[in-house]
Amino acid sequence: MKHLLRSKGDLYTSTYDILEKLTSVRNKIRVPMIIDSDGQSRITSSFLIISTSSFRSWDEISKEARWKISLNDFTITRLLKPYSSMVAKDTHHAIFIYDLTPITKILNNRNILEVIYAGSEDIYIDQITLATILDASQTNGSTTDIFIGPAILDSRSRISLDIEPDDKAKESTIKLFVSTPSNLGPSNIELKINDSNSYRVQFRAPIEYALKIASGDIKKISIENVSRTYIKINWMAIVKNRFQAPKYIIEDVAIDKSSDTELLVRIQNLGDLSPDKLHIVAIYRGSVIGRSTINNPKDKELVAKLPIKTSVKDSSIIVRVLWKWMGDSEYTQKEYRF
């Protein structure tokens, strides 16, 4: 895999991972690319990464085909020139990359990407990602490494990547952007860190997978395909954070003594930073009976008052705490019986 960049900053991704087939009849797709509003002001660079496949080489296709990519009605390119490509399983795989850094001002919370293709050969788009690097000054510094495929792994084959270490990093996030033949069942890969810690990942079809590791000392990553069929790694990123991301736990839930229709939820943040919002919900028999939102939850420990629609005495409920960080939705929950 090619090393595209190493940059100071956090990585935010918006991925469209529905397999699309473009033909002479259906020659256009429009897909949404979302950026959280809290990240828009922090963008320092941005890239559009498109994974494709076809049964003819891209050199041949480009001689007679036309291709136009636009974002928010702004034309990015008309060139059919892949950043990297390879042939496997009688199929031509290619990754297209476009540097959007000069036009980051056109990026909004909701962006519309349009791809128009006109050619005699059908092509397939299995993944589209808008990857943005965000200024890390607010989060004590982070670094992002991006490696670009495509890399085809047959059953029991593997690849290894050497990673520049960061002895000040507290935790790391590994993001994999992969695809596999969807009609052959689930695929499995084994992700090994520094030739020691192993993680098993199962997925179907195109997917963006993120793995958080409570260590920044990553020097080597190996990926082995332990499936019966091949997989394709479109690209991957390693983000090393010099902080610990928000991590909430529910310490206790009690019924307010002054009211049997209000819960007191005691919450603790084990991370170094806090999200913009914290959402708390109570669920009874599959239905939400109460919800509350805390803006800018800066305190490490806090108590949230959660009004509920009905008394929960002698009942079992689920209390869930949700938050978003770097575009990923996370939550923790516990079941309580009163």
Coordinates of C-alpha atoms in Angstrom, one line a residue:
M1 CA 0.0 0.0 0.0
K2 CA 1.2 3.5 -0.8
H3 CA 1.8 6.0 2.0
L4 CA -0.3 9.1 1.0
L5 CA 0.5 11.4 3.8
R6 CA 1.4 12.0 7.4
S7 CA -0.2 15.1 8.8
K8 CA -0.6 16.8 12.1
G9 CA -4.3 16.7 12.9
D10 CA -7.3 14.5 13.6
L11 CA -9.1 12.6 10.9
Y12 CA -12.8 12.9 10.2
T13 CA -14.4 10.7 7.6
S14 CA -17.8 10.6 5.8
T15 CA -18.2 7.3 3.9
Y16 CA -20.8 6.1 1.3
D17 CA -20.4 2.3 1.1
I18 CA -23.3 1.2 -1.1
L19 CA -22.1 -0.6 -4.2
E20 CA -23.0 1.4 -7.2
K21 CA -23.0 0.3 -10.9
L22 CA -22.7 2.9 -13.6
T23 CA -23.7 2.0 -17.1
S24 CA -24.6 3.8 -20.3
V25 CA -28.2 3.9 -19.1
R26 CA -27.7 4.6 -15.4
N27 CA -24.7 6.9 -15.7
K28 CA -25.1 9.2 -12.6
I29 CA -25.2 9.0 -8.9
R30 CA -25.7 11.7 -6.2
V31 CA -24.6 10.8 -2.7
P32 CA -24.5 12.8 0.6
M33 CA -21.3 13.5 2.4
I34 CA -21.8 14.7 6.0
I35 CA -19.4 16.8 8.1
D36 CA -20.3 17.6 11.7
S37 CA -20.8 21.3 12.3
D38 CA -18.2 21.3 15.1
G39 CA -15.5 20.1 12.7
Q40 CA -16.1 22.5 9.8
S41 CA -14.1 25.4 11.3
R42 CA -11.2 23.1 12.0
I43 CA -10.6 21.7 8.5
T44 CA -7.0 22.1 7.4
S45 CA -7.0 19.7 4.4
S46 CA -9.5 17.5 2.7
F47 CA -9.4 14.6 0.2
L48 CA -12.0 12.7 -1.8
I49 CA -11.2 9.0 -2.1
I50 CA -13.2 6.8 -4.5
S51 CA -12.7 3.0 -4.9
T52 CA -13.7 1.4 -8.2
S53 CA -13.5 -1.7 -10.3
S54 CA -14.1 -2.7 -13.9
F55 CA -13.4 -5.5 -16.3
R56 CA -11.2 -3.3 -18.6
S57 CA -8.1 -1.4 -17.8
W58 CA -8.6 2.3 -16.8
D59 CA -6.1 3.2 -19.6
E60 CA -8.5 1.7 -22.1
I61 CA -11.6 3.1 -20.5
S62 CA -10.2 6.7 -20.4
K63 CA -9.7 6.7 -24.1
E64 CA -13.4 6.7 -24.9
A65 CA -15.2 7.4 -21.6
R66 CA -16.2 10.7 -20.0
W67 CA -16.2 11.3 -16.3
K68 CA -17.2 14.3 -14.2
I69 CA -17.1 14.7 -10.4
S70 CA -18.6 17.6 -8.7
L71 CA -19.2 18.6 -5.0
N72 CA -22.0 21.0 -4.1
D73 CA -22.3 21.8 -7.9
F74 CA -18.6 22.7 -8.0
T75 CA -16.7 20.6 -10.7
I76 CA -13.7 18.9 -9.1
T77 CA -12.4 17.0 -12.1
R78 CA -13.1 15.5 -15.6
L79 CA -10.0 13.3 -15.6
L80 CA -10.1 9.6 -15.5
K81 CA -6.7 9.0 -14.0
P82 CA -6.4 6.7 -10.9
Y83 CA -4.0 7.4 -8.1
S84 CA -3.2 3.6 -7.9
S85 CA -4.5 0.4 -9.5
M86 CA -4.0 -3.3 -9.7
V87 CA -5.4 -6.4 -11.5
A88 CA -6.8 -9.3 -9.5
K89 CA -9.5 -11.9 -10.2
D90 CA -9.7 -10.7 -13.8
T91 CA -10.8 -7.4 -12.5
H92 CA -9.2 -4.0 -12.7
H93 CA -9.3 -2.2 -9.3
A94 CA -8.4 1.5 -8.9
I95 CA -8.4 4.2 -6.3
F96 CA -9.1 7.8 -7.4
I97 CA -7.9 10.6 -5.0
Y98 CA -8.7 14.3 -5.4
D99 CA -7.2 17.0 -3.1
L100 CA -10.0 19.3 -2.0
T101 CA -7.8 21.4 0.2
P102 CA -7.9 24.5 -2.0
I103 CA -11.7 24.5 -2.0
T104 CA -12.5 23.5 1.6
K105 CA -14.6 26.7 1.9
I106 CA -17.3 25.1 -0.2
L107 CA -17.7 22.3 2.3
N108 CA -20.9 22.4 4.4
N109 CA -22.6 20.2 7.0
R110 CA -24.4 18.3 4.3
N111 CA -22.5 18.0 1.0
I112 CA -23.8 16.5 -2.3
L113 CA -21.3 14.6 -4.4
E114 CA -22.2 13.9 -8.0
V115 CA -20.5 11.4 -10.3
I116 CA -21.4 11.3 -14.0
Y117 CA -19.9 8.6 -16.2
A118 CA -20.4 8.0 -19.9
G119 CA -18.7 5.0 -21.4
S120 CA -19.3 1.6 -23.1
E121 CA -17.8 -0.4 -20.2
D122 CA -19.8 -0.7 -17.0
I123 CA -17.9 0.4 -13.9
Y124 CA -18.4 -0.2 -10.2
I125 CA -18.0 2.2 -7.3
D126 CA -17.8 0.3 -4.0
Q127 CA -16.8 3.1 -1.6
I128 CA -16.6 6.9 -1.5
T129 CA -15.1 8.8 1.4
L130 CA -14.7 12.4 2.1
A131 CA -11.7 12.5 4.4
T132 CA -10.9 15.7 6.3
I133 CA -7.9 16.5 8.5
L134 CA -8.9 18.7 11.4
D135 CA -6.6 21.1 13.3
A136 CA -5.4 19.3 16.5
S137 CA -4.5 22.3 18.6
Q138 CA -7.7 21.9 20.6
T139 CA -7.0 18.3 21.4
N140 CA -3.3 18.4 22.5
G141 CA -2.0 17.3 19.1
S142 CA -2.7 14.3 16.9
T143 CA -1.1 12.8 13.8
T144 CA -2.7 11.0 11.0
D145 CA -1.1 8.5 8.5
I146 CA -3.1 7.5 5.4
F147 CA -2.2 4.4 3.3
I148 CA -3.8 3.9 -0.1
G149 CA -4.5 0.6 -1.8
P150 CA -6.1 -1.2 -3.5
A151 CA -4.6 -4.3 -1.8
I152 CA -6.2 -7.6 -2.6
L153 CA -5.7 -10.3 0.0
D154 CA -6.4 -13.9 -0.9
S155 CA -7.3 -16.4 1.8
R156 CA -4.5 -16.7 4.4
S157 CA -2.4 -13.9 2.7
R158 CA -1.3 -10.8 4.6
I159 CA 0.3 -7.4 4.4
S160 CA 2.4 -5.5 6.9
L161 CA 2.9 -1.8 7.3
D162 CA 5.7 0.0 9.3
I163 CA 4.3 2.9 11.3
E164 CA 6.3 5.9 12.6
P165 CA 5.9 5.8 16.4
D166 CA 4.8 8.6 18.6
D167 CA 5.9 8.2 22.2
K168 CA 3.6 10.9 23.4
A169 CA 0.4 9.4 22.0
K170 CA -2.0 8.0 24.6
E171 CA -4.4 6.1 22.2
S172 CA -4.7 5.3 18.6
T173 CA -7.5 4.7 16.1
I174 CA -7.1 2.4 13.1
K175 CA -9.6 2.9 10.4
L176 CA -10.0 0.3 7.6
F177 CA -12.0 0.8 4.4
V178 CA -12.6 -2.6 2.9
S179 CA -14.9 -4.5 0.6
T180 CA -15.5 -8.1 -0.4
P181 CA -17.9 -10.1 -2.6
S182 CA -21.2 -9.7 -0.8
N183 CA -22.7 -13.0 -2.2
L184 CA -20.0 -15.1 -0.5
G185 CA -21.0 -14.5 3.1
P186 CA -19.1 -12.6 5.9
S187 CA -15.4 -12.1 5.7
N188 CA -12.9 -12.1 8.5
I189 CA -9.5 -10.5 8.9
E190 CA -7.0 -10.6 11.8
L191 CA -5.5 -7.3 12.7
K192 CA -2.2 -7.6 14.6
I193 CA -0.4 -4.8 16.3
N194 CA 3.4 -4.9 16.9
D195 CA 3.3 -8.7 16.2
S196 CA 1.5 -9.2 19.5
N197 CA -2.0 -8.0 20.2
S198 CA -4.5 -9.5 17.7
Y199 CA -8.1 -8.4 16.8
R200 CA -10.6 -10.3 14.7
V201 CA -12.8 -8.2 12.5
Q202 CA -15.9 -9.6 10.6
F203 CA -17.7 -7.6 7.9
R204 CA -19.9 -7.9 4.8
A205 CA -19.6 -6.0 1.6
P206 CA -18.0 -2.5 1.7
I207 CA -17.5 -1.1 5.2
E208 CA -15.6 1.5 7.2
Y209 CA -14.3 -0.1 10.4
A210 CA -12.7 1.7 13.3
L211 CA -10.7 0.1 16.1
K212 CA -9.6 2.2 19.1
I213 CA -6.5 1.0 21.0
A214 CA -5.5 2.3 24.4
S215 CA -1.9 2.8 23.3
G216 CA -0.1 5.1 21.0
D217 CA 3.0 2.9 20.7
I218 CA 2.1 1.4 17.3
K219 CA 5.2 0.6 15.2
K220 CA 3.8 -2.2 12.9
I221 CA 0.4 -3.3 11.7
S222 CA -0.3 -6.6 9.9
I223 CA -3.6 -7.6 8.3
E224 CA -4.3 -11.3 7.5
N225 CA -7.3 -12.5 5.5
V226 CA -8.7 -15.5 7.4
S227 CA -11.7 -15.9 5.1
R228 CA -12.4 -18.4 2.4
T229 CA -12.7 -15.6 -0.2
Y230 CA -10.6 -12.6 -1.1
I231 CA -11.0 -9.1 0.4
K232 CA -10.0 -5.7 -0.9
I233 CA -8.5 -3.1 1.3
N234 CA -9.2 0.2 -0.3
W235 CA -7.3 2.4 2.2
M236 CA -6.5 2.7 5.8
A237 CA -5.6 5.4 8.3
I238 CA -3.8 5.4 11.7
V239 CA -4.6 8.3 14.0
K240 CA -2.5 8.8 17.0
N241 CA -4.0 10.9 19.7
R242 CA -2.1 12.7 22.5
F243 CA -5.2 12.6 24.6
Q244 CA -7.9 10.1 25.5
A245 CA -11.2 10.6 23.7
P246 CA -14.4 10.9 25.7
K247 CA -15.4 7.7 27.4
Y248 CA -18.5 7.8 29.6
I249 CA -19.6 5.2 32.2
I250 CA -22.9 5.2 34.1
E251 CA -22.1 5.0 37.8
D252 CA -25.6 4.9 39.2
V253 CA -29.2 5.6 38.5
A254 CA -31.8 6.5 41.2
I255 CA -35.4 7.7 41.4
D256 CA -35.6 11.2 42.6
K257 CA -37.0 11.1 46.1
S258 CA -39.2 14.2 45.5
S259 CA -40.7 12.7 42.3
D260 CA -41.2 9.2 41.0
T261 CA -41.2 10.4 37.4
E262 CA -37.6 11.8 37.4
L263 CA -34.4 9.8 37.3
L264 CA -31.0 11.0 38.6
V265 CA -28.3 9.6 36.4
R266 CA -24.7 9.8 37.8
I267 CA -22.2 9.8 34.9
Q268 CA -18.4 9.8 34.8
N269 CA -16.0 10.7 31.9
L270 CA -12.9 8.6 31.9
G271 CA -11.4 10.5 28.9
D272 CA -9.4 13.7 28.8
L273 CA -11.8 15.6 26.6
S274 CA -15.6 16.1 26.3
P275 CA -18.0 16.2 23.4
D276 CA -20.3 19.1 22.5
K277 CA -23.4 17.3 23.7
L278 CA -24.3 14.4 25.9
H279 CA -27.7 12.6 25.4
I280 CA -29.3 10.5 28.0
V281 CA -32.3 8.3 27.3
A282 CA -34.4 5.9 29.4
I283 CA -36.0 2.8 27.6
Y284 CA -38.8 0.7 29.0
R285 CA -40.1 -2.3 27.0
G286 CA -38.4 -1.1 23.8
S287 CA -39.9 2.4 24.0
V288 CA -38.1 5.7 25.0
I289 CA -39.9 7.1 28.1
G290 CA -37.5 9.9 28.8
R291 CA -34.6 11.8 27.3
S292 CA -32.3 14.7 28.2
T293 CA -29.4 16.6 26.6
I294 CA -26.4 18.2 28.3
N295 CA -24.6 20.9 26.3
N296 CA -20.8 21.2 26.8
P297 CA -20.5 18.6 29.6
K298 CA -17.1 19.8 30.9
D299 CA -17.2 18.2 34.3
K300 CA -15.6 14.8 34.8
E301 CA -18.5 13.7 37.0
L302 CA -22.1 15.0 36.7
V303 CA -25.6 14.1 37.6
A304 CA -28.3 14.4 34.9
K305 CA -31.9 14.8 35.7
L306 CA -34.0 12.8 33.4
P307 CA -37.8 13.4 33.3
I308 CA -39.7 10.2 32.4
K309 CA -43.3 9.7 31.2
T310 CA -44.2 7.1 33.8
S311 CA -43.2 5.7 37.1
V312 CA -40.6 3.0 36.9
K313 CA -41.0 1.6 40.4
D314 CA -40.9 -2.3 40.4
S315 CA -39.8 -2.1 36.7
S316 CA -36.7 -2.8 34.7
I317 CA -35.4 -0.1 32.4
I318 CA -32.3 0.6 30.3
V319 CA -30.5 3.9 30.7
R320 CA -28.3 4.8 27.7
V321 CA -25.8 7.7 27.4
L322 CA -24.9 8.7 23.8
W323 CA -22.3 11.1 22.4
K324 CA -20.5 11.8 19.1
W325 CA -16.7 12.2 18.7
M326 CA -14.9 12.8 15.4
G327 CA -18.0 11.8 13.5
D328 CA -18.4 8.5 15.3
S329 CA -21.5 7.8 17.4
E330 CA -20.7 6.1 20.7
Y331 CA -22.8 5.1 23.7
T332 CA -22.8 3.2 27.0
Q333 CA -25.8 1.7 28.7
K334 CA -26.9 -0.2 31.8
E335 CA -30.1 -2.0 32.9
Y336 CA -31.6 -1.1 36.2
R337 CA -34.4 -2.6 38.2
F338 CA -36.2 -0.4 40.8

